[in-house]
Amino acid sequence: MKAKTADKLATSIIVAVAAFIVLILAGLLGYILFRGLGHISFDFLTSAPETIRKGGGIGPQLFNSIFLLVLTMIITIPIGLGAGIYMSEYAPPNRITNSIRLIVEVLSSVPSIIVGLFGLLILVNMFGLGFSLFSGALALTVFNLPLMVRITEQALKGVPREQKEASLALGLSKWKTITSVMLPIALPVILTGTILAAGRVFGEAAALLFTAGMSSPRLDFTDWNPFSPFSPLNPFRPAETLAVHIWKINSEGLAPDAAQIAAGASAVLVITVLLFNFAARWLGRYMHRKFTAIK
Amino acid sequence: MQPIAMSAKDLSVSYGDSPAVRKVSLDFAAKQVTALIGPSGCGKSTFLRSLNRMNDLIPNCVVTGEIWIRDQDVNSPSTDVVSLRQKIGMVWQRPNPFHKSIYENIAFGPRYHGVKNKKKLDEIVEESLKKAALWEETKDRLHNSALALSGGQQQRLCIARSIAVKPELILMDEPASALDPVSTSKIEELIAELKQDYCIVIVTHNMHQAARVSDKTAFFLNGEVVEHDLTHNIFTNPQKPATNDYITGRFG
Amino acid sequence: MAQSLERQKAKPHLVEEWVGKIYTLICILFLIITIVSLVYFVASKGLSTFFVNHVNVADLLTGLKWSPDGEPALYGALPFIFGSFSTSLLAALIAAPLSFCAAVFMIEIAPKFGRKFLQPVIELLAGIPSVVYGFVGLSVIVPFFRDVFPGQGVGIAAGALVLSIMILPTITTIATDALAALPKGLKEGSYALGATRWQTIYRIVLPTTLPALMTGIVLGIARAFGEALAVQMVIGNAPHIPRSLFESASTLTSAITLNMGNTATGTVANNALWSLALILMLMTFVFVFIVRWLEGRSKI
C-alpha cells in the first residue's frame, strides 16, 4: 500500500513540475508579448532610436541584426560545412582527430563574452577592423562555427553507409560522392540545425558588445553604396544590434519610455526567434516527408 | 572455356588483429556466375567487398594479396580506385537507390563519367532499365522518386544503375535476401540474363539459389575456401566432408 | 574506347579529389587556428597582469576588494569568483530536479504528450535570447524580490533564478536522451517483479542514468558560469561578497562586461579584467574535462 501511495505522490509531483515548466514558458512568452506587442508599430520598427526623448524606434538595430546575421551565415556556412565534412569523411580515426574533436568541443563551450573579448583584441585592435559589422560577423562566426561543424558532422554520419558505397562503387570520386549523394540526404538535418543556429546568432549580444559595437551611426537609408560611411550596407561601420540595444537601454537607457522600448524590442526579438524555430521545425518535417514520401 | 575476368591471389583480410579472410585464391571467368556460399561470418562478404576495394572505407581493415583484372592489380596502393570501381558493379543486400528520381539514379553515373548529351543519357537509361527488366514498369514515371518503387523493383533499379556505367563484372552481396519470393525469382532470372554479358560474383545464404543461378560455386569456411568447383559437382558430389555437411544442412 | 575514356577521365577526378581534400582541410585548420589563438591571446593577456604588472596571483584569487582606481589599486577577484560559482551552482540546484522531472514525464509518464508538447516548449526556452531573459528578470523577478524580501531585489537569488530557467533546456535534453537510451528490458524486469513506476525510476532508472544526468548538470553549470548579460542585468554589480542572496553582487562575466569598455588597453586595470577572462576560460576547460570524464563513465 505504501509503495503505491509513494508512486502516486511522485507521479503527481512529476506531472505538476512538467505543467509548471509549460507555465513558465507560457508566462514568459505571454509577458513579453503582452508588454511588447502594444508598442510595436510600423513606425517603431522603422524609425531611429532617441537618446533622451520618448518615441524612439529600433529601425537601424533591426536592420543591423538582419544584416549581421546574413554576413555571419555567409562566412560560417562554407567554413562550417567544410570543417564538418572533414571531420566526418576525411579525418583519419586517430589521436589527432580526437584532439580536434576536443578542440571543437572546447570552442563550443567557451563563453560568448570571451569570444567577444577575443574579437576586440584580434579583429578590432590588431587587424584594425574597428567596431564594425565585419568584426561582429567574424566574432559570431567563431561563436557559431563549432555548432555548424557538429551539425554537419552528425548529419553526414547519419547518411546510410550503403548510399555512400553505392556512389563509390559506380566509380565516383569521394568528393563527388559527398557533394552529390551524401549532402543532399543530410540536407534536412543540416538546414534545420542551421536555422536554429541562425536564431541563436540573431539573439546573441555578449559577443557583439566589443566587436560590432554599442552604437550605430545615423544611417541614410537612401544611400546604398557599401563604401559610403552612412550607408546601411557598409560592413565597416559600427552596428548596434537589437539584442545589444535591449541590453543597453536596460542598463543605461535615458529615454522616458526605455522600459516600453525594451519590451517592444524584446517582443520583436522573441517573435523572430520563434519564427526561426517554427521554420526549422516545419522545414525539417517537410523535407523529411518529401524524401520519404511514397508517391 | 571463358577467359578469366578477375582473379584473386592469396587474398587475406583482417579487421585489426582478427583475420576474416585467409589467403584465398579464386578465378572468376567472364560470362559466368560464381556463387560464394558458406555460414555467416565465414568471410564471403568481406572477400566480395575487397574485390572493388569497398573495404577501404572500413577503418583498420587490412587487405593483403593481389586481385587482377587483366593486367591491373586492384589491390595495389598505386591503383586509381575511382576509375577501377567503374569497371566493377556492385549490388547490396538491401536495395539502396539514391534519393533521386528513377532517371537520375541511372543517369548519375554515366553523366559523371563524361556522357553529357541528353539523348545519349536517355538511351543509356532506357537500355539499362530494359536489361534490368524494369523498363515496362517504370517508363511512364521515370522522374518519380526511386524510393516509391517496391523493394524488388528498387533492387532491379540498383542493378540497372550499376550496368549503366558499363562494368566488366558485377558483385552481388546477397541481392535477394531482403526480398519476397516473387521478386527473388525475378532477380534470379535477371542474373541468368546478365551473365551473357558480364562476369557475376554472388554471395548467397540460400543454397538453392546458388544451385539455380551459378555455374561455379566456392564454399567458404572460417575465412578459407574449402572447395571451389562447378556448381553441379559441389552440390552432387562434394569432395570435402565439410562441404557435404554444409550443403546437407548439418550446420550454417 | 573504354581505355581512352578512362585516360581522359583519370585526371579530372583526381583534381576534384584534391580540391575537396584541401578545401575541407583549410576549413578545419581555420577552426584550429582560431581556437589556439583564442586560448593563446586570452592566456597571454590574462597572465600579463602577473608577469608584467606584477600583481600577485594569490592576491587576485583571494583578495576581497576590487578597486582599480583606489590608492593603492587593489585587484581582489574573489567576490566575482564567488558570485559566478554561487549563481551557477544555485541555478543548477534549482534546475536539476525540475529537469529530471520533465525528462521522466516525457519518457516514462506521458511519452506522446511529452514529445508533442513539452519537448517543443523546452526547445523554445533554449532559443530565447539571453538579453530577453535578463529583461524579464529585471522587470519581473527583481521587483518581486524587492517587494517580498529585504533589499533591492537584485543579487545572487535573482541571478540564479534567471540562470536556472536558461539552463533548464540543457539539462532536460541530456536527461531525456539518457532515459530514452535505457534498455527496455531493464525497466520491464523491475515491473515484472511487481515494483511500482516510482520504485522503478528511483531504484533502476536513476542510478543507471546518473552519470548522464551529471553530465547534463555540469553542462548546465558551464553555461550558467559563462553567461554574461542576463546575469549582469539582474545581479546588481556591486563588487563585494554579499551577506545575503538578495544583496547586490557581481560575477566574473558581469565585471568584464561592465568594465572592459571603461579601461584603456594595456593598463593594469584592463589586464586584470583579462585575468578574469582567463579564469573564466580555465573554468570552461575544467567543465569540458569533467563532462568528458563523466561521458567516459556513462559508457560502461
Coordinates of C-alpha atoms in Angstrom, one line a residue, chain A residues 3-4 6-8 10-11 13-15 17-22 24-25 28-29 31-32 35 77-87 90 98 100-107 109-115 117-118 120-122 125-126 138 141-142 145-146 149 172-176 199-200 202-206 209-210 214 242-244 246-247 250-251 259 262-263 266 269-270 273-274 277-278 281, chain C residues 13 16-17 19-21 23-28 30-39 41-42 45 97-102 104-105 109 113 117-125 127-136 138-140 165 168 172 196-199 201 219 222 225-230 232-233 253 256-261 265 273-274 276-278 280-281 284-285 288-289 291-292 295:
Chain A
A3 CA 4.7 1.8 -2.3
K4 CA 1.5 2.7 -4.2
A6 CA 4.6 6.9 -2.9
D7 CA 4.1 6.1 -6.6
K8 CA 1.0 8.2 -6.8
A10 CA 5.7 11.0 -7.1
T11 CA 3.7 10.8 -10.3
I13 CA 4.8 15.8 -8.4
I14 CA 6.4 15.0 -11.7
V15 CA 3.2 15.9 -13.7
V17 CA 6.6 20.0 -12.5
A18 CA 6.0 19.4 -16.2
A19 CA 3.0 21.6 -16.1
F20 CA 5.0 24.2 -14.2
I21 CA 7.6 24.3 -16.9
V22 CA 5.0 24.8 -19.6
I24 CA 7.0 29.2 -17.2
L25 CA 7.3 29.3 -20.9
L28 CA 7.5 34.2 -20.3
L29 CA 6.1 34.5 -23.8
Y31 CA 4.6 38.5 -20.6
I32 CA 6.9 39.6 -23.3
R35 CA 4.1 44.0 -22.6
I77 CA 28.2 28.1 -43.7
P78 CA 31.1 27.4 -46.1
I79 CA 33.6 27.0 -43.4
G80 CA 31.4 25.0 -41.1
L81 CA 30.3 22.7 -43.9
G82 CA 33.9 22.2 -45.0
A83 CA 35.2 21.5 -41.5
G84 CA 32.2 19.2 -40.8
I85 CA 32.9 17.3 -43.9
Y86 CA 36.5 16.9 -42.9
M87 CA 35.6 15.6 -39.5
Y90 CA 38.4 12.7 -44.2
N98 CA 40.3 13.0 -31.3
I100 CA 40.5 18.2 -33.0
R101 CA 37.1 16.9 -31.7
L102 CA 38.1 18.0 -28.2
I103 CA 39.2 21.4 -29.6
V104 CA 35.8 21.9 -31.3
E105 CA 34.1 20.9 -28.1
V106 CA 36.1 23.4 -26.1
L107 CA 35.4 26.1 -28.6
S109 CA 31.7 25.9 -24.7
V110 CA 33.8 29.0 -24.5
P111 CA 31.5 31.7 -23.1
S112 CA 30.4 34.2 -25.8
I113 CA 31.7 37.1 -23.8
I114 CA 35.2 35.6 -24.2
V115 CA 34.7 35.3 -27.9
L117 CA 36.9 39.9 -26.0
F118 CA 39.0 37.8 -28.4
L120 CA 38.1 43.0 -29.5
L121 CA 41.7 42.1 -29.2
I122 CA 42.3 40.5 -32.6
N125 CA 42.5 46.3 -32.5
M126 CA 45.1 44.1 -34.1
L138 CA 33.7 37.3 -37.6
T141 CA 31.4 33.1 -36.8
V142 CA 33.8 31.9 -34.1
L145 CA 31.3 27.5 -36.1
P146 CA 31.6 24.7 -33.6
V149 CA 30.7 21.7 -37.6
L172 CA 32.5 8.4 -58.5
S173 CA 35.2 10.3 -56.6
K174 CA 34.9 10.6 -52.9
W175 CA 34.3 14.4 -53.2
K176 CA 31.6 14.0 -55.8
G199 CA 18.2 32.0 -34.3
R200 CA 21.0 31.8 -31.7
F202 CA 20.2 36.7 -34.0
G203 CA 19.7 36.9 -30.3
E204 CA 23.4 36.9 -29.3
A205 CA 24.6 40.1 -27.6
A206 CA 27.6 39.4 -25.4
L209 CA 29.4 44.4 -27.3
F210 CA 33.1 44.8 -28.0
M214 CA 27.2 49.6 -29.0
L242 CA 18.6 44.6 -31.5
A243 CA 19.9 42.3 -28.7
V244 CA 22.6 44.7 -27.8
I246 CA 17.9 45.8 -25.4
W247 CA 20.8 45.3 -23.0
N250 CA 18.0 48.3 -19.7
S251 CA 21.3 49.2 -18.2
A259 CA 11.1 50.2 -20.5
A262 CA 12.9 47.3 -24.2
A263 CA 9.7 45.4 -24.1
S266 CA 12.3 42.0 -26.7
L269 CA 13.4 39.5 -30.9
V270 CA 11.4 36.7 -29.4
V273 CA 13.5 33.6 -32.8
L274 CA 10.1 31.8 -32.6
N277 CA 12.2 27.8 -34.6
F278 CA 9.0 27.1 -36.4
R281 CA 10.6 22.5 -37.5
Chain C
H13 CA 38.6 13.2 -60.8
E16 CA 38.4 17.0 -57.8
E17 CA 39.6 14.8 -55.0
V19 CA 40.2 20.2 -54.3
G20 CA 37.8 18.6 -51.8
K21 CA 40.6 17.4 -49.5
Y23 CA 39.2 22.8 -49.1
T24 CA 38.0 20.8 -46.1
L25 CA 41.5 20.8 -44.6
I26 CA 41.7 24.6 -44.8
C27 CA 38.3 24.9 -43.1
I28 CA 39.3 22.7 -40.2
F30 CA 40.9 27.7 -39.7
L31 CA 38.9 26.4 -36.8
I32 CA 42.0 25.0 -35.1
I33 CA 44.0 28.2 -35.6
T34 CA 41.1 30.2 -34.2
I35 CA 40.8 28.2 -31.0
V36 CA 44.5 28.1 -30.5
S37 CA 44.9 31.8 -31.0
L38 CA 41.9 32.5 -28.8
V39 CA 43.4 30.5 -25.9
F41 CA 45.7 35.6 -26.6
V42 CA 43.4 35.3 -23.6
K45 CA 46.8 38.9 -21.8
P97 CA 15.2 18.4 -10.1
L98 CA 12.9 20.3 -12.5
S99 CA 14.8 18.9 -15.5
F100 CA 14.8 15.4 -14.1
C101 CA 11.0 15.5 -13.5
A102 CA 10.5 16.9 -17.0
V104 CA 10.8 11.4 -16.5
F105 CA 7.5 12.9 -17.6
I109 CA 4.7 9.0 -17.9
F113 CA 2.1 14.3 -24.9
F117 CA 4.2 19.4 -26.3
L118 CA 6.8 19.6 -23.6
Q119 CA 9.7 19.0 -25.8
P120 CA 9.0 21.9 -28.2
V121 CA 8.4 24.0 -25.1
I122 CA 11.8 23.2 -23.8
E123 CA 13.4 23.8 -27.2
L124 CA 11.8 27.2 -27.3
L125 CA 13.1 28.0 -23.9
G127 CA 16.1 29.5 -28.2
I128 CA 15.1 32.7 -26.3
P129 CA 18.0 35.1 -26.3
S130 CA 19.7 35.8 -23.0
V131 CA 19.1 39.5 -23.1
V132 CA 15.4 38.7 -23.1
Y133 CA 15.8 36.6 -20.0
G134 CA 17.7 39.5 -18.5
F135 CA 15.0 41.9 -19.4
V136 CA 12.2 39.7 -17.9
L138 CA 14.8 42.8 -14.4
S139 CA 11.2 43.6 -14.9
V140 CA 9.5 40.7 -13.1
I165 CA 15.4 28.8 -16.4
L168 CA 16.7 24.0 -17.8
T172 CA 16.5 18.3 -19.6
T196 CA 5.7 0.5 -8.9
R197 CA 6.7 3.0 -11.5
W198 CA 8.3 5.3 -8.9
Q199 CA 10.2 2.4 -7.3
I201 CA 12.5 5.1 -11.5
L219 CA 27.0 21.4 -18.9
A222 CA 29.1 25.6 -17.5
F225 CA 29.0 30.2 -15.5
G226 CA 29.8 31.8 -18.8
E227 CA 26.5 33.6 -19.2
A228 CA 27.2 37.3 -19.2
L229 CA 24.4 39.7 -19.9
A230 CA 21.3 38.1 -18.4
Q232 CA 24.7 41.2 -15.3
M233 CA 21.3 42.8 -15.7
T253 CA 31.3 37.9 -16.6
I256 CA 34.2 42.0 -17.5
T257 CA 31.1 43.2 -19.3
L258 CA 30.8 46.4 -17.3
N259 CA 34.4 47.5 -17.1
M260 CA 36.1 46.3 -20.3
G261 CA 34.8 49.3 -22.2
T265 CA 44.2 48.7 -23.3
L273 CA 39.9 42.1 -16.5
W274 CA 41.7 39.8 -18.9
L276 CA 39.1 37.4 -15.0
A277 CA 38.5 36.2 -18.6
L278 CA 41.3 33.8 -18.2
L280 CA 36.5 32.1 -16.9
M281 CA 38.2 30.2 -19.8
T284 CA 35.3 26.2 -19.1
F285 CA 38.2 23.8 -19.7
V288 CA 34.7 20.2 -20.5
F289 CA 37.0 17.8 -18.9
V291 CA 32.0 16.2 -18.9
R292 CA 34.4 14.1 -20.9
E295 CA 30.8 10.6 -20.6

